PDB file of C-alpha atoms in Angstrom:
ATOM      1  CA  UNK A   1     -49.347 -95.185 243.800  1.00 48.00           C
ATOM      2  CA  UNK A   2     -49.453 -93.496 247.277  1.00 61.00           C
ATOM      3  CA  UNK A   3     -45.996 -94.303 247.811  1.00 92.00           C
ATOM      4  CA  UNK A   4     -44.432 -91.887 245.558  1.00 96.00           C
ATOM      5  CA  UNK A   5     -45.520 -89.010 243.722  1.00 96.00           C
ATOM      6  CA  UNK A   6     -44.059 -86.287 241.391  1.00 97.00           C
ATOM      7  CA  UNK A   7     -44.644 -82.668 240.890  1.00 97.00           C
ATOM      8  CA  UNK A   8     -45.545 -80.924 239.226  1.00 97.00           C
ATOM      9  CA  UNK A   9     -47.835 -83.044 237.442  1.00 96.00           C
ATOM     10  CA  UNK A  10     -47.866 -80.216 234.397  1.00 97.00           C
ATOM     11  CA  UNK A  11     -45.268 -77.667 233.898  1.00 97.00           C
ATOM     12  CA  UNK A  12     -45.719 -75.077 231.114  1.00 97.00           C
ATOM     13  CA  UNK A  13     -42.339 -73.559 230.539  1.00 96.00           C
ATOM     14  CA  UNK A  14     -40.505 -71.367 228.669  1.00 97.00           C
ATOM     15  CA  UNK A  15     -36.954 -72.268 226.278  1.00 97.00           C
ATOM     16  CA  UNK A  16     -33.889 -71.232 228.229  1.00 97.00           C
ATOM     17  CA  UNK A  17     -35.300 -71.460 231.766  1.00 97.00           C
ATOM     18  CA  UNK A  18     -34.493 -74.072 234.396  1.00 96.00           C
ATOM     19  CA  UNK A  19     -36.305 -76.297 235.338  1.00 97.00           C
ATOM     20  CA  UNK A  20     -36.718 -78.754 238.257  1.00 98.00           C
ATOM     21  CA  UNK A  21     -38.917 -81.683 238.801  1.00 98.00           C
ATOM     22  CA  UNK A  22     -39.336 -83.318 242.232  1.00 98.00           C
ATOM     23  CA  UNK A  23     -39.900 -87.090 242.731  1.00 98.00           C
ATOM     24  CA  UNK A  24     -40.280 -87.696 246.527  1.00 98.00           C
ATOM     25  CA  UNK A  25     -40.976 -91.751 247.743  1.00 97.00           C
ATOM     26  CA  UNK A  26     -42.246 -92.581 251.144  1.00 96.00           C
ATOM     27  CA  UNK A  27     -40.984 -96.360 250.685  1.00 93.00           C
ATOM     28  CA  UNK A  28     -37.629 -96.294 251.867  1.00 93.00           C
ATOM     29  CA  UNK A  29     -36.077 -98.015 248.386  1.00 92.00           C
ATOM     30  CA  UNK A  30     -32.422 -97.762 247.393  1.00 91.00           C
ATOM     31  CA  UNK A  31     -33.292 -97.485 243.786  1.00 91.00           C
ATOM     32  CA  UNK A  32     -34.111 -94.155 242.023  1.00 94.00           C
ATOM     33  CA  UNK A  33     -35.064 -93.705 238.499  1.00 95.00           C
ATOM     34  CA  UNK A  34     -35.850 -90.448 235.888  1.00 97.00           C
ATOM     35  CA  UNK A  35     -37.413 -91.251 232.439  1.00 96.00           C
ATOM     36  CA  UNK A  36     -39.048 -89.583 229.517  1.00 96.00           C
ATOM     37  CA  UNK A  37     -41.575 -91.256 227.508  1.00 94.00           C
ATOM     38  CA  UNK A  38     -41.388 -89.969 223.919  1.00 91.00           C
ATOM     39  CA  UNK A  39     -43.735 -91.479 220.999  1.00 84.00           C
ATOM     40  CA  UNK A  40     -42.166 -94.336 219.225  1.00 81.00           C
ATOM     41  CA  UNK A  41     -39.126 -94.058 222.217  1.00 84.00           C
ATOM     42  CA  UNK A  42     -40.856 -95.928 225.195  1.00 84.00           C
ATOM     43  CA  UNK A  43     -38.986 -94.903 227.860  1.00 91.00           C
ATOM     44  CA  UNK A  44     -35.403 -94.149 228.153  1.00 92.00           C
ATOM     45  CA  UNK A  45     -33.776 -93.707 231.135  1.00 93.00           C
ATOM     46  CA  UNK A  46     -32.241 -89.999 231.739  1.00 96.00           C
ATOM     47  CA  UNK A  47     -30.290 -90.554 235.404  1.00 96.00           C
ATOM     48  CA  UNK A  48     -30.824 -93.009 238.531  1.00 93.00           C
ATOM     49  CA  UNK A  49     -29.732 -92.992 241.903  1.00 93.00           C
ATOM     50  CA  UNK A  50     -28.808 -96.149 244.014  1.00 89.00           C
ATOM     51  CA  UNK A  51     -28.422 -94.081 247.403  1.00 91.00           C
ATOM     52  CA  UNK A  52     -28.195 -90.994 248.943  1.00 94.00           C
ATOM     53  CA  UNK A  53     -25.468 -88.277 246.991  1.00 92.00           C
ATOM     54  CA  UNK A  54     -24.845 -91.434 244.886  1.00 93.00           C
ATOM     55  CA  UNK A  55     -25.829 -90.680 240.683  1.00 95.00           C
ATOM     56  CA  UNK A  56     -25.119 -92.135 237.203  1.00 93.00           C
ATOM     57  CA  UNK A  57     -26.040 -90.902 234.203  1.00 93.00           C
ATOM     58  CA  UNK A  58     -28.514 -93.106 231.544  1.00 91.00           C
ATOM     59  CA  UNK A  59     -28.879 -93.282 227.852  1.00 89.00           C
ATOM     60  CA  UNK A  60     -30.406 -89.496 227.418  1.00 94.00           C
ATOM     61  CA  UNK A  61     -28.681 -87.696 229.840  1.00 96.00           C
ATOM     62  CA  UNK A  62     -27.547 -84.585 228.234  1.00 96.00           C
ATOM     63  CA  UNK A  63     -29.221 -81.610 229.428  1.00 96.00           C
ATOM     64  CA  UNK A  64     -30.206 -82.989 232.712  1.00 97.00           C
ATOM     65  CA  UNK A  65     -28.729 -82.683 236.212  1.00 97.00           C
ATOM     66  CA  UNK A  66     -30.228 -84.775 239.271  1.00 97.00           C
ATOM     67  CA  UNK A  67     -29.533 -84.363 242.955  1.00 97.00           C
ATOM     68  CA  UNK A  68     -30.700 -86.860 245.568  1.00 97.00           C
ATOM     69  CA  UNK A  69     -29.566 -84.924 249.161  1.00 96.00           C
ATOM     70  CA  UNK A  70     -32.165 -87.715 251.107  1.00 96.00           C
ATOM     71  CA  UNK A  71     -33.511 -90.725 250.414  1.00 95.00           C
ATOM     72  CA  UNK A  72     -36.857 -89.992 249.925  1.00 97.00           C
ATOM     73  CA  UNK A  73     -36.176 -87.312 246.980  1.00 97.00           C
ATOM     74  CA  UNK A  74     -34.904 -87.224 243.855  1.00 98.00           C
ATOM     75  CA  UNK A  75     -34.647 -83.767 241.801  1.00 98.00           C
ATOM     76  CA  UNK A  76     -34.153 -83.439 238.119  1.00 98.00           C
ATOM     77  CA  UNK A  77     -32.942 -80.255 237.225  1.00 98.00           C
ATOM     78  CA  UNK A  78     -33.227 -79.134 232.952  1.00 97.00           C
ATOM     79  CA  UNK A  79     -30.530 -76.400 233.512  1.00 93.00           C
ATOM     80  CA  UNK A  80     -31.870 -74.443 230.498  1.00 96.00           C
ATOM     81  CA  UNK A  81     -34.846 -76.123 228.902  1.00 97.00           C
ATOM     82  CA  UNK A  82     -35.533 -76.539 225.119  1.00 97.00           C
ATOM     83  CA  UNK A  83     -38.021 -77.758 223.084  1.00 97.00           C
ATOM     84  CA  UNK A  84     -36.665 -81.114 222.305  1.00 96.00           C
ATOM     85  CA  UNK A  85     -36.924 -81.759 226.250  1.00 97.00           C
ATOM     86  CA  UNK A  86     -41.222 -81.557 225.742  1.00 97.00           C
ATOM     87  CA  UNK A  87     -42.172 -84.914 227.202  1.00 97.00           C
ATOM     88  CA  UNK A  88     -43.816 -86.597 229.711  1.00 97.00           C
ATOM     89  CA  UNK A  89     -41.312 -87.764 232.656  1.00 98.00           C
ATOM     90  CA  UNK A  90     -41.601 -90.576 235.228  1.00 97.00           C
ATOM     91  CA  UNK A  91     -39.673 -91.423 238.752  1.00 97.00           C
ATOM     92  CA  UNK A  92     -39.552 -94.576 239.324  1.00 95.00           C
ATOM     93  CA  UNK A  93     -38.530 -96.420 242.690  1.00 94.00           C
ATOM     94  CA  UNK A  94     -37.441-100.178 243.580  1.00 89.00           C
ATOM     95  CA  UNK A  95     -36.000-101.867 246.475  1.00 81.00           C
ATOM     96  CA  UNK A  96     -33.662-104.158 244.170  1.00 72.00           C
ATOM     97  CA  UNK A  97     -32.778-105.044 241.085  1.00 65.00           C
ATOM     98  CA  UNK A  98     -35.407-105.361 238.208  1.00 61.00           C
ATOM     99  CA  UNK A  99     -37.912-106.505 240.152  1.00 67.00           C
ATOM    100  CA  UNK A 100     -40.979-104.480 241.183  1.00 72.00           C
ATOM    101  CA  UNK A 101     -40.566-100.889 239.555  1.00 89.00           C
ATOM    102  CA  UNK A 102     -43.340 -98.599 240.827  1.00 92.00           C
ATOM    103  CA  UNK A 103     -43.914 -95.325 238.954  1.00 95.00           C
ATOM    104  CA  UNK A 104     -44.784 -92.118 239.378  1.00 96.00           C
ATOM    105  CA  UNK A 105     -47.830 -90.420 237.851  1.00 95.00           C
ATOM    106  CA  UNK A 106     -45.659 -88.364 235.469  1.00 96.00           C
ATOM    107  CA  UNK A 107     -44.823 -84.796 234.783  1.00 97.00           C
ATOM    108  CA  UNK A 108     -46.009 -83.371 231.354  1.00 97.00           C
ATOM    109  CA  UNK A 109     -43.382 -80.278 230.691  1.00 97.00           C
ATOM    110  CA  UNK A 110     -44.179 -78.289 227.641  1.00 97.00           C
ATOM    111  CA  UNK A 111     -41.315 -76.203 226.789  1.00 97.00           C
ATOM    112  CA  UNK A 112     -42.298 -73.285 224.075  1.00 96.00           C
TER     113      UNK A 112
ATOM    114  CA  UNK B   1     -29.799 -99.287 218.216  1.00 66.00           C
ATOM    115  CA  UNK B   2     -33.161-100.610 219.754  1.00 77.00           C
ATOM    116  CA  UNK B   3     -32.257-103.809 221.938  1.00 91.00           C
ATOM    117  CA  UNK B   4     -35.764-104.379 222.836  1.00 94.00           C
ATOM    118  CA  UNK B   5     -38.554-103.935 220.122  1.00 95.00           C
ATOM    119  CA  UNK B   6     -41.972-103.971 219.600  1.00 95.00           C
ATOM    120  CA  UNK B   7     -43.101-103.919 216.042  1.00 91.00           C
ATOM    121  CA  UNK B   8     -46.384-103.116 216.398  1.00 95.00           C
ATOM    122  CA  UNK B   9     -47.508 -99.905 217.404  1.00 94.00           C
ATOM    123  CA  UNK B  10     -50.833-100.677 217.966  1.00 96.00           C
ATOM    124  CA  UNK B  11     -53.422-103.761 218.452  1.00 97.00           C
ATOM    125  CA  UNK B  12     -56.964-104.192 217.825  1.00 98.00           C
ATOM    126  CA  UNK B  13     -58.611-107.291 219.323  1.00 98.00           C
ATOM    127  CA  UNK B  14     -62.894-108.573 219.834  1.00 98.00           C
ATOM    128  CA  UNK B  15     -63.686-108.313 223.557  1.00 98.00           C
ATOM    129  CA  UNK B  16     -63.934-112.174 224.693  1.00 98.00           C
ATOM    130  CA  UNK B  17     -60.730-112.994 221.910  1.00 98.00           C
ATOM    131  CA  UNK B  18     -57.125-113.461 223.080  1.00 98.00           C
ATOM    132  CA  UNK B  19     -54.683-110.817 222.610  1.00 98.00           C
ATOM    133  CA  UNK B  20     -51.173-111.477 221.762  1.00 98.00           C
ATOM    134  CA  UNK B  21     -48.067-108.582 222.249  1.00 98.00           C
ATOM    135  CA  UNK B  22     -45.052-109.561 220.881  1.00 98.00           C
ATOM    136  CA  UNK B  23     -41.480-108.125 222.194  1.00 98.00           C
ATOM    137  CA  UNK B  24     -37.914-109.125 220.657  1.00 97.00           C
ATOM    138  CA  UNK B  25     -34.767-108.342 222.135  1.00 97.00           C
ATOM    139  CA  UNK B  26     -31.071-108.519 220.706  1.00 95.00           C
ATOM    140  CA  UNK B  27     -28.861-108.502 223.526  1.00 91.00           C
ATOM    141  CA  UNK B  28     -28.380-112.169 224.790  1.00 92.00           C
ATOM    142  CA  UNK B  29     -27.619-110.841 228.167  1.00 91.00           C
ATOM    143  CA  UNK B  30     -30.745-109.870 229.201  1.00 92.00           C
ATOM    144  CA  UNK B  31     -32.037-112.669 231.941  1.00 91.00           C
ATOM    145  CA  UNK B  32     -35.186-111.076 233.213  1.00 92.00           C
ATOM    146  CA  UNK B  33     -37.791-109.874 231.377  1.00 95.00           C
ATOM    147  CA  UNK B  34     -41.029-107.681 232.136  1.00 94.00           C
ATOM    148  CA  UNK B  35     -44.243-106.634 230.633  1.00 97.00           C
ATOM    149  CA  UNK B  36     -45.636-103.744 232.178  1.00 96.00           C
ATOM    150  CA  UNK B  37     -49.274-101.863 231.156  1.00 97.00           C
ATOM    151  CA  UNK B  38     -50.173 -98.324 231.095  1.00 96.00           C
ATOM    152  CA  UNK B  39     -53.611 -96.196 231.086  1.00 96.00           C
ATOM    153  CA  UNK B  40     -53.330 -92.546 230.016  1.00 91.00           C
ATOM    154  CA  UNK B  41     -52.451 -90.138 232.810  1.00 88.00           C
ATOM    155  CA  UNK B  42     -50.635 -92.626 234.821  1.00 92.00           C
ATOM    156  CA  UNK B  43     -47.669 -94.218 235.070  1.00 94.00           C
ATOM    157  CA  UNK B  44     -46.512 -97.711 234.035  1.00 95.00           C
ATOM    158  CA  UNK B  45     -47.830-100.646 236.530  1.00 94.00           C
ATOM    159  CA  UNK B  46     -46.271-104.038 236.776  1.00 93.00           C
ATOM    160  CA  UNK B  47     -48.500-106.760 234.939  1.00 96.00           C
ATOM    161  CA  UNK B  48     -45.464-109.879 235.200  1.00 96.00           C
ATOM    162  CA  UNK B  49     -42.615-111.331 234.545  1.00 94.00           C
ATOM    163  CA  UNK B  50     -40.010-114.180 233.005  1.00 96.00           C
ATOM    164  CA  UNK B  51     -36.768-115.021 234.076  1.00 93.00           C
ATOM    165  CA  UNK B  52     -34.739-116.364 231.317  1.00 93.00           C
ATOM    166  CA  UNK B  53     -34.512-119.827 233.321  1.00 94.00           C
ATOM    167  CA  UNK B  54     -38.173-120.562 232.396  1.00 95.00           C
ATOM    168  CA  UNK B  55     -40.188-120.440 228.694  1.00 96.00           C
ATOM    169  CA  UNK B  56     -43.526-120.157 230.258  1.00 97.00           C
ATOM    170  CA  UNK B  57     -44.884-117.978 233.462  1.00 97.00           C
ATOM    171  CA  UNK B  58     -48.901-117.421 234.135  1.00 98.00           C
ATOM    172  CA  UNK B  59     -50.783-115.473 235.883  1.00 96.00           C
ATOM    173  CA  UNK B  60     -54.681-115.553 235.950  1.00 97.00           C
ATOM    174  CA  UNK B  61     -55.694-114.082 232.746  1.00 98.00           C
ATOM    175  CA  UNK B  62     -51.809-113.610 231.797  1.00 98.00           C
ATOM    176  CA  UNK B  63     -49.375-115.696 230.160  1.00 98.00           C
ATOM    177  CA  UNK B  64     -45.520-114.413 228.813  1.00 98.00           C
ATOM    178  CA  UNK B  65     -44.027-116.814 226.565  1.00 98.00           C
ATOM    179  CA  UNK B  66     -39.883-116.839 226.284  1.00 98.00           C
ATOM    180  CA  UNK B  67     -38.452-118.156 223.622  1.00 97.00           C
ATOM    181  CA  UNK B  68     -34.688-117.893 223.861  1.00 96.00           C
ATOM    182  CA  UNK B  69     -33.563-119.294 221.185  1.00 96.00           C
ATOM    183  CA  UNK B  70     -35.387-116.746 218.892  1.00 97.00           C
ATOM    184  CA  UNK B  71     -35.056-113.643 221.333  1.00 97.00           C
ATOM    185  CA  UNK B  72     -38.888-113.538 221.474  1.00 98.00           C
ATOM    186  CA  UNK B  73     -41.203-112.882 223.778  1.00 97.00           C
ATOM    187  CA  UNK B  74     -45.228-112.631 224.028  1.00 98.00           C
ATOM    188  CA  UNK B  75     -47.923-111.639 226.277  1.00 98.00           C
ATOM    189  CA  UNK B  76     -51.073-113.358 226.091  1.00 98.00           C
ATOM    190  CA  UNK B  77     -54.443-112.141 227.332  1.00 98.00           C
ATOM    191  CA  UNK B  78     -56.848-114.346 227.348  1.00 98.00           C
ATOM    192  CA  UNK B  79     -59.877-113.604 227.175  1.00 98.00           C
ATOM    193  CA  UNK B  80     -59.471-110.051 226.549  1.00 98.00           C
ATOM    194  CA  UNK B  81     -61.909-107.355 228.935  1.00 98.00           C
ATOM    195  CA  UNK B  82     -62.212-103.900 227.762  1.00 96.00           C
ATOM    196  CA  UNK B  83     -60.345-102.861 231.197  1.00 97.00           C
ATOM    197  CA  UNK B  84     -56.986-104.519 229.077  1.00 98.00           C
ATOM    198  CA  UNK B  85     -57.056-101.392 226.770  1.00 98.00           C
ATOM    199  CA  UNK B  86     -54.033 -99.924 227.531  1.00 97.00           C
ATOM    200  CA  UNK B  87     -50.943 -99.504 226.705  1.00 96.00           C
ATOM    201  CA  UNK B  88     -48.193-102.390 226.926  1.00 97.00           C
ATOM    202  CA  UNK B  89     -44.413-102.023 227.489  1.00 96.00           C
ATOM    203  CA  UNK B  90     -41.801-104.894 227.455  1.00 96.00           C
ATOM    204  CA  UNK B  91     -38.424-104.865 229.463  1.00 94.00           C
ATOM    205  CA  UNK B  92     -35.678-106.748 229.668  1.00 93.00           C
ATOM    206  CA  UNK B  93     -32.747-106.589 232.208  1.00 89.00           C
ATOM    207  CA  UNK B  94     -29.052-108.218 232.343  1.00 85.00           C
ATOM    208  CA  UNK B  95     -26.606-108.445 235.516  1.00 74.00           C
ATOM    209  CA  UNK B  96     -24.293-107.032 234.056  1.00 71.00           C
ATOM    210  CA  UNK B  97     -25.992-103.563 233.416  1.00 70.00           C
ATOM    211  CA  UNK B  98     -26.689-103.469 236.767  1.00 66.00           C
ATOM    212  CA  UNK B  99     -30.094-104.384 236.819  1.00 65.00           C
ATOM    213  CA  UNK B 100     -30.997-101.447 234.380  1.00 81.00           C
ATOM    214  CA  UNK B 101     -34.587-101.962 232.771  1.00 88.00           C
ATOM    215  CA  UNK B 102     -34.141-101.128 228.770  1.00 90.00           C
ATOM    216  CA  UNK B 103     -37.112-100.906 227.419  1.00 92.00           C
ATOM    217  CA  UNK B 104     -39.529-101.332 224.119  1.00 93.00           C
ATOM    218  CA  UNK B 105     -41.429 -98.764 222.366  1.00 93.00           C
ATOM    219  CA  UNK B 106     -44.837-100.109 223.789  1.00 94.00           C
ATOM    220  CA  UNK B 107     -48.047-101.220 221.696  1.00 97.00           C
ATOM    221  CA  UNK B 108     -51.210 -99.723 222.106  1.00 96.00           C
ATOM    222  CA  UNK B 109     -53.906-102.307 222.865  1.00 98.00           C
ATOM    223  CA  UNK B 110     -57.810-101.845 221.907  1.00 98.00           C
ATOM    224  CA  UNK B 111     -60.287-104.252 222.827  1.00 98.00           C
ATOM    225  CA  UNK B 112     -63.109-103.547 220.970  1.00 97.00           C
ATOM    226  CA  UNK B 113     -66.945-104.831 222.246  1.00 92.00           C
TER     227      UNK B 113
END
């Protein structure tokens, strides 16, 4: 969706090296999300953002810092990436509530 | 501990057939609930929705069933196009977590021709 986008879409990293992810949304919504999507997992939710500077953590968020200095981005930060953090991640953005998520293409991060 | 589940991994249904995704939840919170699709490469789209006031909400070629009583859920497809291979994720969502999507493990849907 035009609206936001990720990057990288791949990231080929190393174990012990940060890492950051950008999600950046040209929508204007209150609502920021950061999830992995593991097989057999679905997605879990790492951190979200309901406004600028303003962060909570989710159900998997060891190992994972986020920043959100403007509206339109959202960072996630892997302060020293392992292999159990190999997944596919996806921003998500929405205006209110539960209603009308819109993803991100995803990130694939390999961490060796 | 899983609040929203989807037993079956994966589902093959004949192009033209109806396919049916089931979803069950435990949390008796949850008062809106979601079905979203996904194609490889790309992220999750909407597909629709059910708030917990209703049992039945359509949608062209879509149709979620709620059944509250059991904590079940279903998506059907009817018929079924090859452009419905995919795969399917079911969320649910309770005021009181905020408005936080939790969702199921997803089932892979093949329609075969």
């Amino acid at each position: 969706d035009a609206g936001i986008t990720q990057s990288p879409r791949h990231k080929v990293t190393e174990t012990g090296t940060p890492v950051t992810l950008r999600c950046h949304q040209t929508e204007n919504h209150r609502y920021m999300y950061w999830y992995r999507q593991d097989p057999g997992h679905g997605l879990r939710l790492i951190h979200y953002s309901y406004g600028v500077k303003d962060t909570d953590k989710g159900e998997v968020s060891d190992g994972y810092s986020v920043s959100r200095s403007k509206t339109e981005d959202f960072l996630l930060t892997l302060e020293s990436a392992t292999s159990s953090q190999t997944s596919v991640y996806f921003c998500a953005i929405s205006g209110s509530g539960p209603y009308g998520y819109t993803f991100g293409s995803g990130t694939r991060l390999t961490v060796v | 501990d899983q609040q929203v589940k989807q037993n079956s991994p994966s589902l093959s249904v004949q192009e033209g057939r109806i396919s049916i995704l089931n979803c069950d939840y435990t949390n008796s919170m949850f008062d809106y609930f979601l079905w979203y699709k996904k194609y490889p490469a790309e992220g999750p789209t909407f597909l629709i929705s059910i708030s917990s006031i209703k049992d039945k909400n359509e949608d062209g070629r879509f149709t979620v069933f709620l059944n509250k009583s059991a904590k079940h859920l279903s998506l059907h497809i009817v018929p079924s196009q090859p452009g419905d291979s995919a795969v399917y994720f079911c969320a649910a969502s309770a005021v009181d977590s905020n408005y936080q999507l939790i969702w199921g493990a997803g089932t892979k849907l093949i329609i075969k021709p």
